[in-house]
XYZ file of N, CA, C and O in Angstrom:
432
model
N 40.544 -8.439 -47.561
C 40.591 -9.670 -48.309
C 40.634 -10.884 -47.385
O 40.035 -11.883 -47.681
N 41.385 -10.787 -46.282
C 41.454 -11.935 -45.384
C 40.114 -12.205 -44.726
O 39.769 -13.349 -44.473
N 39.371 -11.147 -44.437
C 38.080 -11.332 -43.789
C 37.084 -12.017 -44.710
O 36.117 -12.607 -44.263
N 37.335 -11.965 -46.008
C 36.489 -12.649 -46.988
C 37.184 -13.855 -47.605
O 36.687 -14.446 -48.542
N 38.358 -14.228 -47.063
C 39.149 -15.330 -47.615
C 39.343 -15.194 -49.118
O 39.171 -16.131 -49.878
N 39.664 -13.987 -49.554
C 39.932 -13.656 -50.956
C 38.711 -13.790 -51.860
O 38.826 -13.780 -53.068
N 37.524 -13.927 -51.279
C 36.296 -13.983 -52.080
C 35.834 -12.554 -52.309
O 35.455 -11.860 -51.379
N 35.889 -12.090 -53.535
C 35.473 -10.730 -53.852
C 34.073 -10.780 -54.425
O 33.807 -11.470 -55.405
N 33.176 -10.063 -53.789
C 31.800 -10.008 -54.249
C 31.781 -9.211 -55.559
O 32.404 -8.153 -55.644
N 31.085 -9.688 -56.594
C 31.133 -9.039 -57.903
C 30.811 -7.553 -57.903
O 31.264 -6.828 -58.766
N 30.018 -7.058 -56.954
C 29.671 -5.643 -56.921
C 30.832 -4.772 -56.457
O 30.775 -3.559 -56.555
N 31.897 -5.377 -55.917
C 33.045 -4.617 -55.439
C 34.081 -4.585 -56.556
O 34.594 -5.615 -56.958
N 34.398 -3.403 -57.086
C 35.369 -3.349 -58.191
C 36.787 -3.656 -57.711
O 37.154 -3.333 -56.596
N 37.558 -4.284 -58.558
C 38.974 -4.502 -58.299
C 39.715 -3.466 -59.118
O 39.596 -3.435 -60.340
N 40.452 -2.610 -58.460
C 41.141 -1.510 -59.135
C 42.516 -1.977 -59.586
O 43.261 -2.560 -58.823
N 42.854 -1.722 -60.813
C 44.172 -2.067 -61.337
C 44.773 -0.821 -61.990
O 44.072 -0.040 -62.611
N 46.060 -0.692 -61.866
C 46.758 0.440 -62.476
C 46.981 0.121 -63.949
O 47.443 -0.956 -64.293
N 46.658 1.064 -64.798
C 46.812 0.895 -66.244
C 47.583 2.073 -66.806
O 47.562 3.166 -66.255
N 48.229 1.859 -67.931
C 48.888 2.941 -68.649
C 47.808 3.890 -69.177
O 46.772 3.448 -69.662
N 48.055 5.203 -69.120
C 47.102 6.133 -69.737
C 47.170 5.994 -71.260
O 48.136 5.451 -71.798
N 46.177 6.514 -71.945
C 46.216 6.468 -73.417
C 47.499 7.130 -73.937
O 48.055 8.022 -73.295
N 47.943 6.692 -75.086
C 49.206 7.161 -75.676
C 49.316 8.682 -75.693
O 50.351 9.239 -75.329
N 48.248 9.361 -76.070
C 48.308 10.826 -76.191
C 48.313 11.547 -74.844
O 48.505 12.756 -74.787
N 48.122 10.823 -73.727
C 48.105 11.436 -72.402
C 49.301 11.038 -71.538
O 49.411 11.472 -70.403
N 50.205 10.244 -72.064
C 51.295 9.710 -71.252
C 52.288 10.763 -70.786
O 52.973 10.562 -69.795
N 52.397 11.876 -71.480
C 53.335 12.934 -71.085
C 52.728 13.900 -70.072
O 53.434 14.704 -69.488
N 51.431 13.816 -69.858
C 50.756 14.741 -68.939
C 51.043 14.363 -67.485
O 51.203 13.191 -67.156
N 51.122 15.377 -66.639
C 51.285 15.139 -65.204
C 49.992 14.532 -64.675
O 48.903 14.998 -64.991
N 50.134 13.493 -63.862
C 48.958 12.813 -63.330
C 48.986 12.863 -61.816
O 50.040 12.916 -61.200
N 47.830 12.843 -61.217
C 47.698 12.862 -59.775
C 46.937 11.615 -59.355
O 45.878 11.304 -59.901
N 47.485 10.881 -58.394
C 46.805 9.703 -57.873
C 46.413 9.942 -56.423
O 47.188 10.464 -55.635
N 45.198 9.578 -56.076
C 44.723 9.696 -54.702
C 44.354 8.292 -54.254
O 43.562 7.605 -54.885
N 44.961 7.863 -53.158
C 44.765 6.497 -52.696
C 44.205 6.505 -51.277
O 44.640 7.286 -50.439
N 43.292 5.634 -51.008
C 42.717 5.512 -49.679
C 42.721 4.040 -49.293
O 42.185 3.200 -50.006
N 43.355 3.755 -48.199
C 43.407 2.381 -47.719
C 42.884 2.366 -46.290
O 43.358 3.131 -45.445
N 41.945 1.528 -46.014
C 41.384 1.427 -44.667
C 41.919 0.175 -43.994
O 42.101 -0.864 -44.627
N 42.186 0.294 -42.717
C 42.640 -0.848 -41.924
C 41.831 -0.899 -40.642
O 41.411 0.127 -40.124
N 41.652 -2.084 -40.138
C 40.958 -2.230 -38.866
C 41.924 -1.911 -37.722
O 43.113 -1.682 -37.942
N 41.423 -1.911 -36.508
C 42.267 -1.691 -35.335
C 43.318 -2.786 -35.241
O 43.087 -3.922 -35.680
N 44.465 -2.462 -34.650
C 45.589 -3.399 -34.587
C 45.264 -4.720 -33.903
O 45.845 -5.745 -34.225
N 44.341 -4.729 -32.945
C 44.071 -5.958 -32.200
C 43.024 -6.866 -32.853
O 42.749 -7.963 -32.365
N 42.474 -6.475 -33.991
C 41.465 -7.293 -34.678
C 42.148 -8.481 -35.349
O 43.130 -8.330 -36.072
N 41.628 -9.681 -35.101
C 42.146 -10.898 -35.741
C 41.536 -11.007 -37.133
O 40.339 -10.856 -37.315
N 42.366 -11.281 -38.117
C 41.926 -11.319 -39.513
C 41.499 -12.733 -39.911
O 42.156 -13.413 -40.682
N 40.379 -13.133 -39.378
C 39.806 -14.441 -39.688
C 38.445 -14.217 -40.337
O 37.672 -13.371 -39.893
N 38.170 -14.967 -41.376
C 36.884 -14.837 -42.061
C 35.756 -15.244 -41.123
O 35.954 -16.045 -40.204
N 34.594 -14.688 -41.370
C 33.443 -15.024 -40.543
C 33.113 -16.501 -40.692
O 32.868 -16.989 -41.795
N 33.092 -17.210 -39.573
C 32.867 -18.656 -39.602
C 31.467 -19.009 -40.096
O 31.271 -20.022 -40.754
N 30.488 -18.178 -39.793
C 29.102 -18.496 -40.130
C 28.574 -17.710 -41.318
O 27.376 -17.560 -41.475
N 29.456 -17.223 -42.180
C 29.014 -16.447 -43.332
C 28.295 -17.338 -44.329
O 28.894 -18.263 -44.889
N 27.002 -17.091 -44.583
C 26.287 -17.919 -45.556
C 26.844 -17.765 -46.970
O 26.842 -18.714 -47.744
N 27.353 -16.582 -47.309
C 27.914 -16.363 -48.647
C 29.168 -17.212 -48.820
O 29.331 -17.908 -49.832
N 30.087 -17.157 -47.848
C 31.320 -17.945 -47.957
C 31.020 -19.442 -47.954
O 31.655 -20.201 -48.692
N 30.057 -19.874 -47.161
C 29.679 -21.296 -47.158
C 29.105 -21.698 -48.509
O 29.414 -22.758 -49.036
N 28.237 -20.838 -49.081
C 27.581 -21.165 -50.348
C 28.583 -21.339 -51.483
O 28.439 -22.220 -52.318
N 29.633 -20.522 -51.513
C 30.602 -20.627 -52.594
C 31.756 -21.576 -52.252
O 32.676 -21.744 -53.040
N 31.699 -22.182 -51.081
C 32.681 -23.204 -50.723
C 34.032 -22.681 -50.269
O 35.038 -23.373 -50.379
N 34.074 -21.453 -49.756
C 35.336 -20.881 -49.281
C 35.690 -21.477 -47.929
O 34.875 -21.537 -47.028
N 36.922 -21.922 -47.814
C 37.434 -22.438 -46.542
C 38.222 -21.326 -45.854
O 38.892 -20.529 -46.510
N 38.177 -21.290 -44.545
C 38.889 -20.263 -43.781
C 40.395 -20.537 -43.819
O 40.828 -21.677 -43.795
N 41.194 -19.469 -43.890
C 42.646 -19.605 -43.812
C 43.075 -20.023 -42.416
O 44.000 -20.788 -42.245
N 42.426 -19.450 -41.399
C 42.832 -19.644 -40.012
C 41.606 -19.833 -39.126
O 40.547 -19.302 -39.414
N 41.804 -20.530 -38.026
C 40.816 -20.506 -36.952
C 41.006 -19.187 -36.224
O 42.057 -18.556 -36.318
N 40.007 -18.752 -35.469
C 40.051 -17.434 -34.835
C 41.322 -17.192 -34.031
O 41.961 -16.158 -34.175
N 41.714 -18.141 -33.195
C 42.863 -17.919 -32.311
C 44.210 -18.002 -33.033
O 45.228 -17.552 -32.513
N 44.251 -18.538 -34.251
C 45.506 -18.656 -35.003
C 45.660 -17.550 -36.056
O 46.719 -17.413 -36.647
N 44.611 -16.781 -36.263
C 44.648 -15.738 -37.295
C 45.559 -14.592 -36.876
O 45.618 -14.238 -35.700
N 46.284 -14.009 -37.835
C 47.126 -12.863 -37.483
C 46.260 -11.659 -37.117
O 45.135 -11.524 -37.596
N 46.805 -10.797 -36.285
C 46.112 -9.548 -35.987
C 46.403 -8.543 -37.100
O 47.333 -8.738 -37.883
N 45.638 -7.489 -37.137
C 45.881 -6.439 -38.122
C 47.281 -5.875 -37.949
O 47.965 -5.595 -38.936
N 47.738 -5.731 -36.712
C 49.080 -5.211 -36.464
C 50.145 -6.134 -37.057
O 51.075 -5.675 -37.722
N 50.007 -7.445 -36.837
C 50.965 -8.400 -37.386
C 50.969 -8.330 -38.912
O 52.029 -8.320 -39.536
N 49.787 -8.297 -39.517
C 49.659 -8.269 -40.978
C 50.268 -6.988 -41.543
O 51.034 -7.014 -42.502
N 49.936 -5.842 -40.937
C 50.435 -4.551 -41.408
C 51.953 -4.491 -41.329
O 52.620 -4.076 -42.276
N 52.518 -4.941 -40.220
C 53.973 -4.899 -40.055
C 54.679 -5.826 -41.037
O 55.716 -5.482 -41.596
N 54.126 -7.006 -41.261
C 54.723 -7.947 -42.217
C 54.660 -7.396 -43.638
O 55.632 -7.450 -44.383
N 53.508 -6.849 -44.028
C 53.375 -6.266 -45.376
C 54.330 -5.098 -45.555
O 54.971 -4.951 -46.586
N 54.427 -4.251 -44.528
C 55.306 -3.084 -44.608
C 56.770 -3.503 -44.705
O 57.535 -2.956 -45.498
N 57.173 -4.485 -43.911
C 58.564 -4.946 -43.913
C 58.956 -5.551 -45.258
O 60.111 -5.468 -45.665
N 58.013 -6.157 -45.946
C 58.315 -6.818 -47.216
C 58.206 -5.897 -48.429
O 58.614 -6.276 -49.522
N 57.660 -4.702 -48.250
C 57.419 -3.827 -49.389
C 58.723 -3.575 -50.151
O 59.702 -3.102 -49.600
N 58.723 -3.922 -51.424
C 59.886 -3.725 -52.281
C 61.001 -4.729 -52.069
O 62.028 -4.669 -52.718
N 60.819 -5.674 -51.169
C 61.867 -6.650 -50.864
C 61.457 -8.087 -51.137
O 62.294 -8.965 -51.174
N 60.176 -8.321 -51.280
C 59.732 -9.697 -51.442
C 59.973 -10.181 -52.862
O 59.989 -9.403 -53.815
N 60.174 -11.469 -52.977
C 60.387 -12.085 -54.284
C 59.057 -12.650 -54.768
O 58.491 -13.544 -54.145
N 58.555 -12.081 -55.843
C 57.297 -12.562 -56.409
C 57.577 -13.752 -57.304
O 58.524 -13.754 -58.070
N 56.730 -14.763 -57.183
C 56.877 -15.966 -57.990
C 55.706 -16.063 -58.954
O 54.583 -15.701 -58.607
N 55.957 -16.554 -60.162
C 54.862 -16.690 -61.132
C 53.769 -17.615 -60.601
O 54.046 -18.625 -59.968
N 52.544 -17.240 -60.869
C 51.386 -18.044 -60.490
C 51.005 -18.932 -61.673
O 51.479 -18.739 -62.791
N 50.138 -19.875 -61.419
C 49.615 -20.688 -62.520
C 48.606 -19.881 -63.339
O 48.258 -20.254 -64.442
N 48.138 -18.745 -62.783
C 47.213 -17.869 -63.491
C 47.990 -16.872 -64.343
O 48.999 -16.330 -63.901
N 47.516 -16.617 -65.539
C 48.184 -15.678 -66.452
C 48.131 -14.260 -65.880
O 47.092 -13.798 -65.423
N 49.268 -13.572 -65.922
C 49.327 -12.195 -65.467
C 49.289 -12.028 -63.960
O 48.994 -10.948 -63.465
N 49.596 -13.099 -63.224
C 49.537 -13.047 -61.757
C 50.861 -13.527 -61.184
O 51.430 -14.516 -61.654
N 51.353 -12.803 -60.193
C 52.520 -13.230 -59.425
C 52.074 -13.362 -57.975
O 51.103 -12.731 -57.556
N 52.787 -14.184 -57.211
C 52.374 -14.461 -55.843
C 53.528 -14.320 -54.865
O 54.690 -14.483 -55.228
N 53.174 -14.024 -53.629
C 54.110 -14.073 -52.519
C 53.340 -14.619 -51.320
O 52.110 -14.600 -51.305
N 54.059 -15.117 -50.335
C 53.413 -15.642 -49.141
C 53.739 -14.721 -47.976
O 54.902 -14.459 -47.677
N 52.684 -14.230 -47.326
C 52.822 -13.376 -46.156
C 51.948 -13.971 -45.054
O 50.749 -14.167 -45.258
N 52.561 -14.243 -43.916
C 51.833 -14.800 -42.766
C 51.011 -16.030 -43.190
O 49.849 -16.157 -42.852
N 51.622 -16.914 -43.941
C 50.999 -18.157 -44.418
C 49.817 -17.939 -45.360
O 48.986 -18.821 -45.542
N 49.713 -16.760 -45.946
C 48.632 -16.458 -46.890
C 49.262 -16.154 -48.246
O 50.206 -15.366 -48.338
N 48.741 -16.768 -49.301
C 49.212 -16.474 -50.652
C 48.580 -15.154 -51.081
O 47.353 -15.019 -51.129
N 49.416 -14.164 -51.368
C 48.969 -12.850 -51.807
C 49.235 -12.746 -53.303
O 50.370 -12.945 -53.748
N 48.192 -12.450 -54.068
C 48.321 -12.388 -55.526
C 48.522 -10.943 -55.963
O 47.872 -10.034 -55.463
N 49.444 -10.760 -56.917
C 49.720 -9.450 -57.510
C 49.334 -9.549 -58.972
O 49.876 -10.369 -59.712
N 48.393 -8.719 -59.394
C 47.890 -8.745 -60.766
C 48.632 -7.714 -61.612
O 48.850 -6.599 -61.172
N 49.021 -8.107 -62.812
C 49.713 -7.166 -63.686
C 48.958 -6.976 -64.971
O 48.047 -7.663 -65.287
């Protein structure tokens, strides 16, 4: 998300957790999750010359040298898991927290 400055291309689905149908709620369910991360030394700055980001008017969160590394981002996210205070967003059904000077949205 940081590499795209939160710009999600419409062809990329956003996965959200939903309640199963009423008649399936008692069934045992299995979830398989896959999360990919870049190498720890990669700086998480959006591409400066991206024509797509320029066309839609996305501004970069950070300049290259000020952007957090993947290691910094991963450690901050991990340290805050279950401890951060989510604040209501102006968007319906969205809560927010700030991590490494980036507003992270949580959809419910």
